[in-house]
Amino acid sequence: TPAERIRNFCIIAHIDHGKSTLADRMLQLTGSVEDRVMRAQYLDKMDLERERGITIKSQAVRMPWHIDGEDYILNMIDTPGHVDFSYEVSRSLAACEGAILLVDAAQGIEAQTLANLYLALENDLEVIPVLNKIDLPSADPERYAAEIANLIGGEPEDVLRVSGKTGDGVKELLDVIVDRLPAPKGDLDAAPRAMIFDSVYDTYRGVVTYVRMVDGKLRNGEKIQMISTGASHDLLEMGVSAPEPRTAKGLAVGEVGYLITGVKDVRQSRVGDTVTSAKNPATDALEGFVEPKPMVYSGLYPIDAGDYPELREALDKLKLEDAALHYEPETSVALGFGFRVGFLGLLHLEIITERLSREFDLDIITTAPSVTYDVVTEDGNVHHVTNPSEFPEGKIEEVREPIVRASILVPKEYIGKVMELCESRRGSLISMDYLSEERVELRYTLPLGEIVFDFFDQLKSRTQGYASLDYEPIGDQAADLVKVDILLQGEKVDAFSAIVHRDNAYSYGTMMAERLRKLIPRQQFEVPIQAAIGARIIARENIRAIRKDVLAKCYGGDISRKRKLLEKQKEGKKRMKMVGRVEVPQEAFIAALSGD
Ligand code: GTP
């Protein structure tokens, strides 16, 4: 298909604003899926199948459309919805000329949508604003059309109104996509360049790579090359999803499709990289290739120490599908053998731990998430600290922490509460804008370390769930940060060390000391629990001594009963961790870490 007849677009929408339902109607109206096989959320269902290893989820769908006697190809490209994956979002957007901004006509725009809208505008995409669910009795299209027009310019009347449910307005929307979005540009005669906007691991076919041809053409069966690494691979298959995979002879400028080369690891075919021909290679990579960098680290430990090899295997497997997952072995006095794992953000962490438990049946404990700090010591060395227990000893010149710019959307009656929260987390206000009479966008800079710790939950509970949040990293900043250690009878318990602002050191110390006092059983001797910054003790609790002699109950006589009790006591001790002379059941550590 010549580039003039192609339109590439994505849909920017908040969860539940109706993206899948709208996609269903488009698949039907364009005849891509026959009515008799149509089912709700067609593309999502493919996702489920993919998990079972049957079909590949379409990261892009090719649909034919006919208007004014001409045939067009519409490629709808899927964008991940969450802040943790903003790099992937930016690559999906870079594969498109336009974006549909889809907003629930009963809800209005949300922070996440807003963040992706800004990304789309930065990428110079043509934005088509659309209000969805106009069939709902609670829909208020007038109000939200004004809000949208206020945001992106234009008149409220220009905002399209559709219902993915009834199909109202969807045909018109398809026409507008052809009319308003520019055709892809690019040089058909140049050496081929294709941008990878997604790379998905499939059990049967290996890595399936989704590309947008930017220049030239690639033919099925030829040898391709990855510009970032120079590695070349045979093209085993090339095709388009329509939405079922369909092999093609080749892909040319402006087209969107998939490649299969037989590589087994998504790291060999990375989002953002440029694919070219090995025989006729392009020299310049396309702009925007970035290695995803972990922002948040946490220790992952098997609750049953015997599961360590399984945990390693599971992480090895997940890594094949997830180029952003980083890990290395780590040991902890309190928790034994485990891994320090780097994540893009909290959602990424949640997804991985959830998968470890659901797909690999592993019980794991995660230590409190920590961001990465740059610690400058007196000798001028910079230590990149991803684990608080590795915070350098001795005199510290400076500690730098990652900073984010956060955007919070909230009904105006909650402004005060949100500001209070942000201020208590060392935030500083950048701006406050009214999106409409009722809703406000607050922009703050905040230390990422303050957000990874229950910020989102706090925000939701203070605003009865009405606030929405998005943030992006904007660099590092020095702050008065210290490491607080927790000591049991003078011995450090590594898993509880934390890097906190000096003003919060005392409250962190007392909270942890109190928690542990309640959880650790009494010993034969008194056990002090202390919180310390370096050698300075800032808080202390005591576990009082008891004499607990199991044999005392046995009045001498019955030897076999005595032995049984001793055996039982030994059994129990297996799951005990020794911190110096203190015996601590592992459950106590786990409970203290999970905060219950
Ligand atoms: P995620 O896949 O979770 O991101 O959601 P989504 O944005 O794809 O939304 P989805 O299409 O799953 O729709 C969310 C809910 O809204 C579902 O219960 C739909 O039935 C409903 N819905 C979607 N479009 C419409 C519409 O036009 N009108 C009405 N009344 N309901 C709709």
Short mmCIF file of C-alpha atoms in Angstrom, two decimals, residues 188-416:
data_model
loop_
_atom_site.label_atom_id
_atom_site.label_comp_id
_atom_site.label_asym_id
_atom_site.label_seq_id
_atom_site.Cartn_x
_atom_site.Cartn_y
_atom_site.Cartn_z
CA LEU A 188 10.79 4.67 -0.18
CA ASP A 189 14.12 4.49 -2.00
CA ALA A 190 16.34 4.94 1.04
CA ALA A 191 18.03 2.10 2.93
CA PRO A 192 15.32 0.54 5.10
CA ARG A 193 14.74 1.76 8.63
CA ALA A 194 12.01 0.35 10.86
CA MET A 195 11.36 1.47 14.41
CA ILE A 196 10.59 -1.16 17.04
CA PHE A 197 7.66 0.03 19.12
CA ASP A 198 6.99 -3.23 20.89
CA SER A 199 8.65 -6.56 21.41
CA VAL A 200 6.68 -9.46 22.84
CA TYR A 201 7.86 -12.86 23.96
CA ASP A 202 5.86 -15.81 22.70
CA THR A 203 6.44 -19.34 23.97
CA TYR A 204 6.11 -20.91 20.55
CA ARG A 205 7.40 -18.34 18.13
CA GLY A 206 10.06 -16.64 20.19
CA VAL A 207 10.14 -12.85 20.21
CA VAL A 208 7.57 -11.11 18.01
CA THR A 209 8.73 -7.61 17.17
CA TYR A 210 6.32 -4.88 16.11
CA VAL A 211 7.72 -2.26 13.77
CA ARG A 212 6.76 0.83 11.91
CA MET A 213 8.59 1.23 8.59
CA VAL A 214 10.08 4.71 8.49
CA ASP A 215 12.11 4.48 5.27
CA GLY A 216 12.52 2.00 2.42
CA LYS A 217 11.21 -1.56 2.49
CA LEU A 218 12.06 -4.91 4.03
CA ARG A 219 11.31 -8.21 2.28
CA ASN A 220 10.24 -11.38 3.97
CA GLY A 221 13.15 -13.81 4.20
CA GLU A 222 15.97 -11.27 4.00
CA LYS A 223 18.62 -10.81 6.67
CA ILE A 224 18.02 -7.91 9.01
CA GLN A 225 20.26 -5.99 11.37
CA MET A 226 19.69 -4.19 14.69
CA ILE A 227 21.44 -0.83 14.51
CA SER A 228 22.19 -0.47 18.26
CA THR A 229 24.09 -3.78 18.54
CA GLY A 230 24.95 -4.58 14.93
CA ALA A 231 23.58 -8.10 15.43
CA SER A 232 21.94 -9.61 12.37
CA HIS A 233 19.18 -12.18 12.19
CA ASP A 234 17.29 -14.08 9.51
CA LEU A 235 13.80 -12.84 8.97
CA LEU A 236 11.78 -16.01 9.50
CA GLU A 237 8.44 -14.32 9.12
CA MET A 238 7.05 -10.91 8.44
CA GLY A 239 3.43 -9.91 8.44
CA VAL A 240 0.57 -7.77 9.62
CA SER A 241 -2.13 -8.30 12.24
CA ALA A 242 -5.52 -7.86 10.69
CA PRO A 243 -6.16 -8.64 13.57
CA GLU A 244 -5.17 -12.29 13.10
CA PRO A 245 -1.54 -12.58 12.00
CA ARG A 246 -1.18 -12.69 8.21
CA THR A 247 2.22 -13.09 6.52
CA ALA A 248 3.23 -10.47 3.99
CA LYS A 249 5.80 -10.36 1.17
CA GLY A 250 7.32 -7.31 2.70
CA LEU A 251 6.67 -4.03 4.47
CA ALA A 252 7.30 -0.63 2.95
CA VAL A 253 7.50 2.94 4.18
CA GLY A 254 4.60 3.95 6.44
CA GLU A 255 3.45 0.38 7.05
CA VAL A 256 3.10 -1.30 10.41
CA GLY A 257 3.64 -5.00 11.03
CA TYR A 258 5.53 -7.68 12.87
CA LEU A 259 8.83 -9.53 12.43
CA ILE A 260 9.90 -12.89 13.77
CA THR A 261 13.57 -13.79 13.76
CA GLY A 262 13.74 -16.67 16.20
CA VAL A 263 15.51 -14.69 18.95
CA LYS A 264 14.41 -15.86 22.39
CA ASP A 265 15.07 -12.77 24.46
CA VAL A 266 13.38 -9.38 24.06
CA ARG A 267 16.71 -7.78 24.91
CA GLN A 268 17.88 -8.81 21.43
CA SER A 269 15.05 -6.86 19.86
CA ARG A 270 14.51 -3.79 21.96
CA VAL A 271 11.81 -1.20 21.92
CA GLY A 272 13.17 1.98 20.36
CA ASP A 273 15.88 0.26 18.32
CA THR A 274 16.11 0.58 14.54
CA VAL A 275 15.88 -2.46 12.26
CA THR A 276 17.60 -2.26 8.90
CA SER A 277 18.62 -4.62 6.12
CA ALA A 278 21.91 -6.50 6.61
CA LYS A 279 22.66 -6.27 2.87
CA ASN A 280 21.77 -2.63 2.44
CA PRO A 281 22.13 -1.21 5.94
CA ALA A 282 21.10 2.31 6.89
CA THR A 283 23.84 4.11 8.81
CA ASP A 284 21.83 6.32 11.13
CA ALA A 285 19.63 4.97 13.86
CA LEU A 286 16.25 6.59 14.33
CA GLU A 287 16.09 9.06 17.17
CA GLY A 288 14.89 8.22 20.62
CA PHE A 289 16.51 4.91 21.53
CA VAL A 290 16.88 4.70 25.30
CA GLU A 291 17.82 1.81 27.58
CA PRO A 292 15.09 1.48 30.17
CA LYS A 293 16.62 2.28 33.57
CA PRO A 294 15.27 0.85 36.81
CA MET A 295 13.97 3.56 39.12
CA VAL A 296 12.94 1.49 42.12
CA TYR A 297 14.76 -1.39 43.80
CA SER A 298 13.50 -3.99 46.20
CA GLY A 299 14.90 -7.19 47.71
CA LEU A 300 12.91 -10.29 46.74
CA TYR A 301 13.32 -13.28 49.05
CA PRO A 302 11.66 -16.68 49.00
CA ILE A 303 9.72 -17.24 52.22
CA ASP A 304 10.82 -20.86 52.07
CA ALA A 305 14.61 -20.78 51.62
CA GLY A 306 14.37 -23.99 49.55
CA ASP A 307 12.58 -22.02 46.80
CA TYR A 308 15.67 -19.98 45.97
CA PRO A 309 16.56 -21.95 42.79
CA GLU A 310 12.93 -21.70 41.60
CA LEU A 311 12.97 -17.96 42.19
CA ARG A 312 16.12 -17.64 40.10
CA GLU A 313 14.58 -19.69 37.28
CA ALA A 314 11.39 -17.66 37.37
CA LEU A 315 13.30 -14.37 37.15
CA ASP A 316 15.38 -15.76 34.27
CA LYS A 317 12.14 -16.59 32.43
CA LEU A 318 10.50 -13.23 33.11
CA LYS A 319 13.61 -11.47 31.87
CA LEU A 320 13.10 -13.00 28.42
CA GLU A 321 9.87 -11.04 28.09
CA ASP A 322 10.81 -7.93 29.97
CA ALA A 323 13.80 -5.89 28.88
CA ALA A 324 13.41 -3.55 31.85
CA LEU A 325 13.80 -6.21 34.55
CA HIS A 326 17.20 -6.19 36.30
CA TYR A 327 18.33 -8.38 39.17
CA GLU A 328 21.32 -9.75 41.00
CA PRO A 329 21.75 -12.13 43.92
CA GLU A 330 21.77 -10.61 47.39
CA THR A 331 21.94 -12.04 50.88
CA SER A 332 20.42 -10.67 54.01
CA VAL A 333 20.98 -11.58 57.65
CA ALA A 334 17.27 -11.44 58.28
CA LEU A 335 15.93 -12.99 55.11
CA GLY A 336 18.64 -15.28 53.76
CA PHE A 337 19.32 -15.67 50.03
CA GLY A 338 17.40 -13.58 47.54
CA PHE A 339 17.71 -11.03 44.79
CA ARG A 340 17.94 -7.29 44.51
CA VAL A 341 15.57 -6.44 41.69
CA GLY A 342 15.30 -3.17 39.76
CA PHE A 343 11.93 -1.99 38.46
CA LEU A 344 10.68 0.88 36.32
CA GLY A 345 8.29 1.84 39.09
CA LEU A 346 5.83 0.53 41.65
CA LEU A 347 3.36 -0.88 39.17
CA HIS A 348 6.14 -2.78 37.47
CA LEU A 349 7.14 -4.17 40.87
CA GLU A 350 3.56 -5.19 41.56
CA ILE A 351 3.19 -6.89 38.18
CA ILE A 352 6.38 -8.91 38.67
CA THR A 353 5.64 -10.03 42.24
CA GLU A 354 2.08 -10.90 41.21
CA ARG A 355 3.36 -13.00 38.31
CA LEU A 356 5.91 -14.75 40.53
CA SER A 357 3.12 -15.83 42.79
CA ARG A 358 0.45 -16.60 40.18
CA GLU A 359 2.47 -18.12 37.37
CA PHE A 360 5.34 -19.61 39.32
CA ASP A 361 3.56 -20.37 42.57
CA LEU A 362 6.28 -18.73 44.66
CA ASP A 363 5.77 -17.19 48.10
CA ILE A 364 8.07 -14.23 48.33
CA ILE A 365 8.67 -11.32 50.62
CA THR A 366 9.72 -7.96 49.23
CA THR A 367 11.70 -5.42 51.22
CA ALA A 368 10.54 -1.81 51.27
CA PRO A 369 11.07 -0.30 47.80
CA SER A 370 14.00 2.04 47.61
CA VAL A 371 15.07 4.48 44.93
CA THR A 372 18.70 4.82 43.82
CA TYR A 373 20.84 7.37 45.62
CA ASP A 374 24.15 8.86 44.55
CA VAL A 375 26.26 9.18 47.67
CA VAL A 376 29.40 11.29 47.48
CA THR A 377 31.98 10.39 50.12
CA GLU A 378 34.72 12.62 51.49
CA ASP A 379 37.27 11.22 49.03
CA GLY A 380 35.08 12.47 46.17
CA ASN A 381 33.90 9.02 45.10
CA VAL A 382 30.29 8.66 43.99
CA HIS A 383 28.54 5.52 45.20
CA HIS A 384 25.43 4.43 43.36
CA VAL A 385 23.35 2.98 46.18
CA THR A 386 20.41 0.73 45.31
CA ASN A 387 20.24 -0.96 48.70
CA PRO A 388 20.20 1.13 51.88
CA SER A 389 22.42 -1.39 53.67
CA GLU A 390 25.17 -0.54 51.15
CA PHE A 391 25.17 3.12 52.13
CA PRO A 392 28.85 3.99 52.61
CA GLU A 393 30.22 4.39 56.13
CA GLY A 394 32.16 7.41 57.26
CA LYS A 395 31.84 11.04 56.34
CA ILE A 396 29.41 11.87 53.56
CA GLU A 397 29.75 14.98 51.42
CA GLU A 398 26.44 14.83 49.68
CA VAL A 399 23.49 12.53 48.94
CA ARG A 400 21.49 13.02 45.75
CA GLU A 401 18.05 11.57 45.20
CA PRO A 402 15.85 11.25 42.09
CA ILE A 403 13.20 13.92 41.63
CA VAL A 404 9.99 13.69 39.65
CA ARG A 405 7.53 16.17 38.25
CA ALA A 406 4.10 15.07 39.31
CA SER A 407 0.79 16.11 37.89
CA ILE A 408 -2.27 15.66 40.07
CA LEU A 409 -5.81 16.19 38.81
CA VAL A 410 -8.35 16.82 41.50
CA PRO A 411 -11.78 18.38 42.08
CA LYS A 412 -11.21 21.82 43.57
CA GLU A 413 -12.64 21.00 47.01
CA TYR A 414 -9.68 18.70 47.67
CA ILE A 415 -6.90 21.13 46.73
CA GLY A 416 -6.05 21.81 50.38
#
